[in-house]
Coordinates of C-alpha atoms and ligand atoms in Angstrom, one line a residue:
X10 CA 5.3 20.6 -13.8
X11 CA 8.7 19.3 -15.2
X12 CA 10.0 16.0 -13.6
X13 CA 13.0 16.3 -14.3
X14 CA 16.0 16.0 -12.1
X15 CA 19.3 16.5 -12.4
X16 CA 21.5 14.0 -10.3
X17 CA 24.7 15.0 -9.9
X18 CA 27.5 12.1 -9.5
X19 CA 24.3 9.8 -10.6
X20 CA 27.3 6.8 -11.3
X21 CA 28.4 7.0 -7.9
X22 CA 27.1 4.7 -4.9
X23 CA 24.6 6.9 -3.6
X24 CA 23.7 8.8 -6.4
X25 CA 23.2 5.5 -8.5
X26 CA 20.7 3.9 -5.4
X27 CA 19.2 7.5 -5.6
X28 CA 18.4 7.3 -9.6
X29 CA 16.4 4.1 -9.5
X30 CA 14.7 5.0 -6.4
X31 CA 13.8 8.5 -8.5
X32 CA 13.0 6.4 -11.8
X33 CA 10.3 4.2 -8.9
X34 CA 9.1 7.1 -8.0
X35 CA 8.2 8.7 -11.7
X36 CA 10.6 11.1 -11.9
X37 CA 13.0 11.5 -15.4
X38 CA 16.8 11.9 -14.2
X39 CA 19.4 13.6 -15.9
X40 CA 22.9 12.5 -14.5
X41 CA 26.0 14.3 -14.6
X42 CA 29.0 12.8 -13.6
X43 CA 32.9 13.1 -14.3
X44 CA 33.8 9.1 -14.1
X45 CA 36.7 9.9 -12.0
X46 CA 35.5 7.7 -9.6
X47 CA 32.5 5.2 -11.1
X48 CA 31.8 4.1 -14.0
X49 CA 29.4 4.3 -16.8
X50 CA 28.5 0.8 -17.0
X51 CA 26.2 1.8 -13.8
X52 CA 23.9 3.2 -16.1
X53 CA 23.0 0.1 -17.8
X54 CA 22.6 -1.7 -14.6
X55 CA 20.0 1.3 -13.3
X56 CA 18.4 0.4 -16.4
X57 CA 18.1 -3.5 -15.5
X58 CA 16.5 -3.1 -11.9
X59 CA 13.9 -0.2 -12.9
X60 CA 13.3 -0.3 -16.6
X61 CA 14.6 3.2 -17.6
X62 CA 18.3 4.5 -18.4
X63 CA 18.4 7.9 -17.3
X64 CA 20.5 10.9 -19.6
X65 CA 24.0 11.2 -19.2
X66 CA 26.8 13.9 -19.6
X67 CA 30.2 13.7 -18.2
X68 CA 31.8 16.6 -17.3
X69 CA 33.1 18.1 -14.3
X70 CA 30.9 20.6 -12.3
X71 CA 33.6 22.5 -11.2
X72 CA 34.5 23.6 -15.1
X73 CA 31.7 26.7 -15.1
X74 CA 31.7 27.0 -18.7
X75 CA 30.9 23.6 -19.0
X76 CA 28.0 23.8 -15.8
X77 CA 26.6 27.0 -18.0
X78 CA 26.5 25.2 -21.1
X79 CA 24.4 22.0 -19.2
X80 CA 22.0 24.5 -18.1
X81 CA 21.3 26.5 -21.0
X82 CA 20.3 23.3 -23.0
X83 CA 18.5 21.7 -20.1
X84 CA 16.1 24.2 -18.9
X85 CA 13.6 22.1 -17.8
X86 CA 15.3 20.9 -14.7
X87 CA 12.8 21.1 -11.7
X88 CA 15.6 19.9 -9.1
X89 CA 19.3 19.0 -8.7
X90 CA 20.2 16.4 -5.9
X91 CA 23.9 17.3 -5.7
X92 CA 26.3 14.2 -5.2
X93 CA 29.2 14.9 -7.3
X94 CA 32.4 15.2 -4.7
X95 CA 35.6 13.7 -3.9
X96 CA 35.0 11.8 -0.8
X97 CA 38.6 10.0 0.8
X98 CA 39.6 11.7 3.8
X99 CA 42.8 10.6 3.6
X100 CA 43.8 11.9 0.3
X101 CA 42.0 14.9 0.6
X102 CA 45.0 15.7 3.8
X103 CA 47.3 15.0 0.9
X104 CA 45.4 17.1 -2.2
X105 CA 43.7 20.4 -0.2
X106 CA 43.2 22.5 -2.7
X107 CA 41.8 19.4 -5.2
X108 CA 39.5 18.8 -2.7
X109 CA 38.4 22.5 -2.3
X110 CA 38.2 23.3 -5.9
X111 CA 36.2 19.8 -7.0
X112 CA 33.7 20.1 -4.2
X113 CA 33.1 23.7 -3.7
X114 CA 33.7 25.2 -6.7
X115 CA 31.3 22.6 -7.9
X116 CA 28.4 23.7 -5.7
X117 CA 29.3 27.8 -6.3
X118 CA 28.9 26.7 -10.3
X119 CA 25.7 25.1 -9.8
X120 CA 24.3 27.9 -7.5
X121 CA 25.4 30.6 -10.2
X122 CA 23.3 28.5 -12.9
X123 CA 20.0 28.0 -10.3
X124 CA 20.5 31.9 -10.1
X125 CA 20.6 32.3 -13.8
X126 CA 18.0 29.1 -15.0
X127 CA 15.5 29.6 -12.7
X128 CA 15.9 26.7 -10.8
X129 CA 14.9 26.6 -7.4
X130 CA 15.5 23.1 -5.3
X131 CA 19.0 21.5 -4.6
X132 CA 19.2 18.8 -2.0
X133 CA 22.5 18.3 -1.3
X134 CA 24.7 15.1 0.1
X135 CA 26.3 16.8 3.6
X136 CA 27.8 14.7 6.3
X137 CA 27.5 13.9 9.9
X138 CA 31.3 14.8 9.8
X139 CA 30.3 18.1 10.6
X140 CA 29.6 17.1 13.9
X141 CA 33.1 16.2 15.2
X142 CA 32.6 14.1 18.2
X143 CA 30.1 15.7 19.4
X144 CA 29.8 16.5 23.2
X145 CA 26.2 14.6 23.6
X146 CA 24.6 11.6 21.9
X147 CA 22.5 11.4 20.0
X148 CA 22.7 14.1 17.8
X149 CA 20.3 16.2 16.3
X150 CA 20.5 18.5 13.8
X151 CA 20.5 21.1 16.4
X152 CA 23.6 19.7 18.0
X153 CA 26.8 22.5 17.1
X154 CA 28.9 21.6 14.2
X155 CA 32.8 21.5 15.1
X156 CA 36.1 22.5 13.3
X157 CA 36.6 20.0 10.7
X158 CA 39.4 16.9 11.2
X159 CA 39.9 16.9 7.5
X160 CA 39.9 19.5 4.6
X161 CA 37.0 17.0 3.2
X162 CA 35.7 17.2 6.0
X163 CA 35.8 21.0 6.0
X164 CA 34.6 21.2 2.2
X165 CA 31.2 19.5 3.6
X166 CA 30.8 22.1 6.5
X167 CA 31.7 25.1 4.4
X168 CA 29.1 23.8 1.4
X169 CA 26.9 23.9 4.5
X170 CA 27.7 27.4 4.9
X171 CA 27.8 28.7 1.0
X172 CA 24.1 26.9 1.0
X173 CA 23.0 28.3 4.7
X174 CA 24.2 32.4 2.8
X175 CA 22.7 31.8 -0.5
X176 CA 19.4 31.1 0.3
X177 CA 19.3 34.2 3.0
X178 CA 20.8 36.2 0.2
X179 CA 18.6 34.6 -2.6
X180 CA 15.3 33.8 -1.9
X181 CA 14.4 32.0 -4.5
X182 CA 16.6 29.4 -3.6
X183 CA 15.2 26.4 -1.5
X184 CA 17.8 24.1 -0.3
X185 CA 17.5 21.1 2.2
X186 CA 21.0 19.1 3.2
X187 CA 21.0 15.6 4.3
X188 CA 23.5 14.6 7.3
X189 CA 24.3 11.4 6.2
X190 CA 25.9 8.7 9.0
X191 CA 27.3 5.8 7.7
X192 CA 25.9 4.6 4.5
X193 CA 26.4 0.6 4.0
X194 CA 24.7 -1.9 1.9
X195 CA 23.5 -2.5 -2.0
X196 CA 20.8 -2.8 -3.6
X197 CA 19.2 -6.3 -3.5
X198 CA 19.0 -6.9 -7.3
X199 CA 23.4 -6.9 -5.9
X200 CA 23.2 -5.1 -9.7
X201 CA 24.6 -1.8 -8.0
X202 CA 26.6 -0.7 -4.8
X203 CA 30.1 0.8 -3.8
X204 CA 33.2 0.1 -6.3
X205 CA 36.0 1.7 -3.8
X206 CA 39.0 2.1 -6.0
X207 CA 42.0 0.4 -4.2
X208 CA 42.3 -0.4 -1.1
X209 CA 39.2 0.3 0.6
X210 CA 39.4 3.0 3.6
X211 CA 35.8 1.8 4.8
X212 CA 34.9 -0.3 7.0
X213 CA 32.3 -2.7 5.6
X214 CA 33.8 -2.8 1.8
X215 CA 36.9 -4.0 3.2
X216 CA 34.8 -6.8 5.3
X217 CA 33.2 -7.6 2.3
X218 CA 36.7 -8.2 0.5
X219 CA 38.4 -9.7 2.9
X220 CA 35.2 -12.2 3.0
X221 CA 36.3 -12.6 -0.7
X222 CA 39.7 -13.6 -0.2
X223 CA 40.7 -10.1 -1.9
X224 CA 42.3 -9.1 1.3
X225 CA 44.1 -11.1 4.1
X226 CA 43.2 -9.9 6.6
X227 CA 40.8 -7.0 8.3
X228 CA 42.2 -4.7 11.0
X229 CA 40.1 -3.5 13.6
X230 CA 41.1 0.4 14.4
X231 CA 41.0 0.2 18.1
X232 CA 39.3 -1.5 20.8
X233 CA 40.4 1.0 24.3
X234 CA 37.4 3.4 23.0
X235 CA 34.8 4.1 26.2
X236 CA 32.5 1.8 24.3
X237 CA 31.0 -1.3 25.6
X238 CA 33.4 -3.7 23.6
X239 CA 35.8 -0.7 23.4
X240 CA 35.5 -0.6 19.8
X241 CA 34.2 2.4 18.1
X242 CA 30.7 3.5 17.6
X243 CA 28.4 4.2 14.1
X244 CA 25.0 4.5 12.7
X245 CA 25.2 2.1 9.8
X246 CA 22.6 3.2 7.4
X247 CA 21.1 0.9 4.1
X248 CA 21.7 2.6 0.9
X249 CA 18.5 2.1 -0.4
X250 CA 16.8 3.4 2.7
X251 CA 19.0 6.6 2.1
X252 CA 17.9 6.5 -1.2
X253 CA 14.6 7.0 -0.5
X254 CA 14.9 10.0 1.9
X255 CA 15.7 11.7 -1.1
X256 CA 13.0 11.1 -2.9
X257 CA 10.7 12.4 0.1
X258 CA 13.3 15.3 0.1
X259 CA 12.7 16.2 -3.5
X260 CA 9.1 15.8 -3.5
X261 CA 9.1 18.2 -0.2
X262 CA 10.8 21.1 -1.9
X263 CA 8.6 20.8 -5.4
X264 CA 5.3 20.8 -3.3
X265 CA 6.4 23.6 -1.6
X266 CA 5.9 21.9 1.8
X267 CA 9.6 22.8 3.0
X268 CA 9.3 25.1 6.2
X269 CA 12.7 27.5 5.6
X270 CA 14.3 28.1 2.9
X271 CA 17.4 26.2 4.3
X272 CA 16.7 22.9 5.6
X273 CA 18.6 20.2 7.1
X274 CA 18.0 16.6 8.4
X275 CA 19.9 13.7 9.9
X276 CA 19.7 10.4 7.8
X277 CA 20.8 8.0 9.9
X278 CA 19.0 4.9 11.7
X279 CA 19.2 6.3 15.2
X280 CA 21.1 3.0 16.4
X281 CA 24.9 2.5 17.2
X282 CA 27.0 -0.2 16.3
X283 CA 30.5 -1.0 17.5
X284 CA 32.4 -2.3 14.9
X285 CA 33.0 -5.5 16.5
X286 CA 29.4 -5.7 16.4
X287 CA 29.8 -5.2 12.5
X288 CA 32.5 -7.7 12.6
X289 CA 29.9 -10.7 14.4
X290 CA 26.6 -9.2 12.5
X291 CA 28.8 -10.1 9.0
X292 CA 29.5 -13.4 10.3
X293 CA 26.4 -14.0 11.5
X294 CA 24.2 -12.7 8.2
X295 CA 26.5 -14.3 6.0
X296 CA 27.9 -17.6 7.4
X297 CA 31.3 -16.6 6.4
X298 CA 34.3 -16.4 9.2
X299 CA 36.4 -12.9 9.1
X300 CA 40.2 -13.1 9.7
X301 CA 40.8 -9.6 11.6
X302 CA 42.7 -8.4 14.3
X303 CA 42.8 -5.2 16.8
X304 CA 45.4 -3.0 16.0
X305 CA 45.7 0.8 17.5
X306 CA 43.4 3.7 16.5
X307 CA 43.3 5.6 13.3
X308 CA 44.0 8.9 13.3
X309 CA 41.4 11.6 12.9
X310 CA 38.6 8.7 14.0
X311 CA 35.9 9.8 16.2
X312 CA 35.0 7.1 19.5
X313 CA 31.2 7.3 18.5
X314 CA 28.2 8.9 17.1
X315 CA 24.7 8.2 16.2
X316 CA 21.6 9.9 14.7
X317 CA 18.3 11.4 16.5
X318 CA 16.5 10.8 13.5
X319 CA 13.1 12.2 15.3
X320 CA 12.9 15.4 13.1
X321 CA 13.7 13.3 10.0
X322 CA 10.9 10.7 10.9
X323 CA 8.7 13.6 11.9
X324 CA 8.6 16.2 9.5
X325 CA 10.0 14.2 6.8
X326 CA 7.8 10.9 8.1
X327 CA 10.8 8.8 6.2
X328 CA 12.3 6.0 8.4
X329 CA 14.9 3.5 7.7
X330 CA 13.4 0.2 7.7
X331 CA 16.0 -2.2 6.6
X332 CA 17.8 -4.2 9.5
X333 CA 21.9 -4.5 10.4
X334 CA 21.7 -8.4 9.2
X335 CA 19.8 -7.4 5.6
X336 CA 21.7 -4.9 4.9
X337 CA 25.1 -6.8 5.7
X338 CA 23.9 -9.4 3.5
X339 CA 23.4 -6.9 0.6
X340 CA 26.7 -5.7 0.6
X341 CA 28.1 -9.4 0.7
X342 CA 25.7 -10.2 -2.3
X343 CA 27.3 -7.5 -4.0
X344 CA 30.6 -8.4 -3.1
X345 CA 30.2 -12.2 -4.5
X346 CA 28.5 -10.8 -7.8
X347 CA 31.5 -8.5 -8.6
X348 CA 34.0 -11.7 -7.8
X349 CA 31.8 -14.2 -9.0
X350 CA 31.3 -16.1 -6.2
X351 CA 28.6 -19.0 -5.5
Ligands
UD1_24 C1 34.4 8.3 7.2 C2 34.5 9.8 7.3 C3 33.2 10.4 6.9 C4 32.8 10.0 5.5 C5 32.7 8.4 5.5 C6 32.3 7.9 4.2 C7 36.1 10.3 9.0 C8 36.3 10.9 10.4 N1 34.8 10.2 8.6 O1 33.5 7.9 8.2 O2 33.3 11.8 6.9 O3 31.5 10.5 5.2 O4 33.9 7.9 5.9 O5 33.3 7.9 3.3 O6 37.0 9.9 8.4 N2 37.3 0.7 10.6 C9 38.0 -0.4 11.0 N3 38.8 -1.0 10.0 C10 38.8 -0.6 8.7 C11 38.0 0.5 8.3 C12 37.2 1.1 9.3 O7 38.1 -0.7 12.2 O8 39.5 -1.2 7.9 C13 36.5 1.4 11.7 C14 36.8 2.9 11.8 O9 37.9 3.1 12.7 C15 35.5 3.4 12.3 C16 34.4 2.5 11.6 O10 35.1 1.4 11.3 O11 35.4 3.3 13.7 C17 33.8 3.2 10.4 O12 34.8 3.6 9.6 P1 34.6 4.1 8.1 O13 33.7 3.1 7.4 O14 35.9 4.5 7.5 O15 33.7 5.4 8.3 P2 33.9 6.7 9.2 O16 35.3 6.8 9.5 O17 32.9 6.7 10.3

């Protein structure tokens, strides 16, 4: 059976963990990825940690002609772990119909081409955004979705959908989606991990920076939540842990073991942290003091949410393993290898 995989957005942060954790596992990767938002240099560093550069083509998946094209000469594709999206909230208020048309135009493309290729698994990158604040804790992937805060947001929930229809309506489709929480962290090689362009709307790259000297100072959105320490609450997840899950993910849908046709799983650690508790686990991992302050909530920002990863542990038997402290001081290696700092 082909082992080949097509990794979609393969540059990016997640995709890029997800390609060496695929090239460990013995699998040959085929990335496709636009650049608009990594770069290709990544492919030289997947090469450093595991010995193998994986194919490369950049395009966008929401040109069809283009995502026909790919297909036709790459028949051999046993799987596609589907990545490639815009991701900024914020902008994606601003740019709608960008958003709608890169992310699910994208997935509709690569759907049509399964359809016409004969190729059956996609595991695709979904959100725990789709939860909203959700109305108990913790969730599972049970718990009801709500209305989207942000047409990103939306494009996750409505991929959700488009994947949910098309394997009813096409059974020869299998599909499982991965509810990501918060993704933090790098690789320990500190050879790959997230290259946020600008200002950085995320919480633990803009630590990370401001640990750097890059920015003054960090602000802390709001601390009147009904939290313990009033600021809000997230299940932080390592990278390379997430990584992994897709591997197990892939390897579920080739062997035929998934259960439905549609699956979907929470990928989170099943712990809460306050992001003063980030704040205090950075200092504490890394030695290094943060200048921050508390300033009033960001808009659209949820008080808290964490992961029942039970079903995940259960039926996937994948657990994250790394710790808040490890994985804070990955993301600071990182950091100091970008700036070179000692
Ligand atoms: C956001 C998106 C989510 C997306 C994820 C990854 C929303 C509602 N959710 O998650 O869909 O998948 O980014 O891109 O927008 N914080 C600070 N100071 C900062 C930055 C963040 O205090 O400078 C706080 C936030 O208020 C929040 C926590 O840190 O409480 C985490 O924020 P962030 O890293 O941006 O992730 P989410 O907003 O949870």
């Amino acid at each position: 059976m082909s082992k080949k995989i097509l990794v979609t957005g393969g540059t990016g942060y997640i995709g890029s963990h997800t390609v060496v954790e695929l090239h460990d596992a013995g699998f040959e990767v085929v990335v496709v990825d636009d650049l608009s938002n990594s770069s290709v240099d990544v492919l030289d560093k997947i090469e450093e940690i595991s010995g193998k550069k994986p194919a490369f083509e950049q395009f966008n998946l929401a040109d069809a002609a283009k995502t026909d094209d790919f297909f036709k000469r790459n028949q051999d594709i046993a799987a596609i772990i589907h990545f490639a999206a815009s991701k900024a909230v914020g902008e994606s208020v601003q740019q709608p119909l960008h958003y709608y048309r890169n992310n699910l135009v994208s997935l509709m493309n690569i759907l049509d081409c399964q359809r016409k290729y004969n190729v059956a698994n996609l595991v695709f990158s979904s959100s725990c955004t789709v939860y909203g604040q959700p109305d108990q804790l913790p969730v599972t992937e049970n718990t009801p979705r709500k209305d989207a805060e942000s047409p990103y947001g939306n494009t996750k929930r409505v991929n959700e959908d488009i994947l949910h229809d098309s394997v009813n309506a096409y059974p020869e489709l299998k599909t499982i989606a991965l509810r990501y929480f918060n993704p933090i962290g790098a690789h320990p090689s500190a050879l790959i991990g997230e290259l946020p362009l600008g200002v950085p709307q995320n919480l633990v790259p803009f630590i990370t920076q401001t640990a750097a000297g890059v920015r003054e100072q960090l602000s802390v959105f709001g601390d009147d939540y009904d939290t313990p320490d009033g600021s809000a609450i997230r299940d932080y997840i390592n990278v390379v842990d997430l990584a992994k899950a897709h591997v197990v993910a892939i390897t579920r849908l080739l062997e035929n073991k998934n259960k439905t046709g549609y699956e979907v799983f929470n990928l989170g650690t099943g712990n809460g942290y306050s992001v003063l508790q980030i704040v205090n686990g950075f200092e504490k991992a890394t030695g290094v003091k943060l200048n921050y302050k508390i300033v009033p909530r960001r808009a659209g920002d949820i008080e808290k949410i964490w992961a029942d990863t039970t079903y995940a542990n259960e039926e996937l038997g994948w657990k994250a393993e790394k710790g808040l402290e490890e994985t804070l001081l990955s993301a600071w290696n990182w950091e100091k290898r970008l700036r070179n700092i000692q």
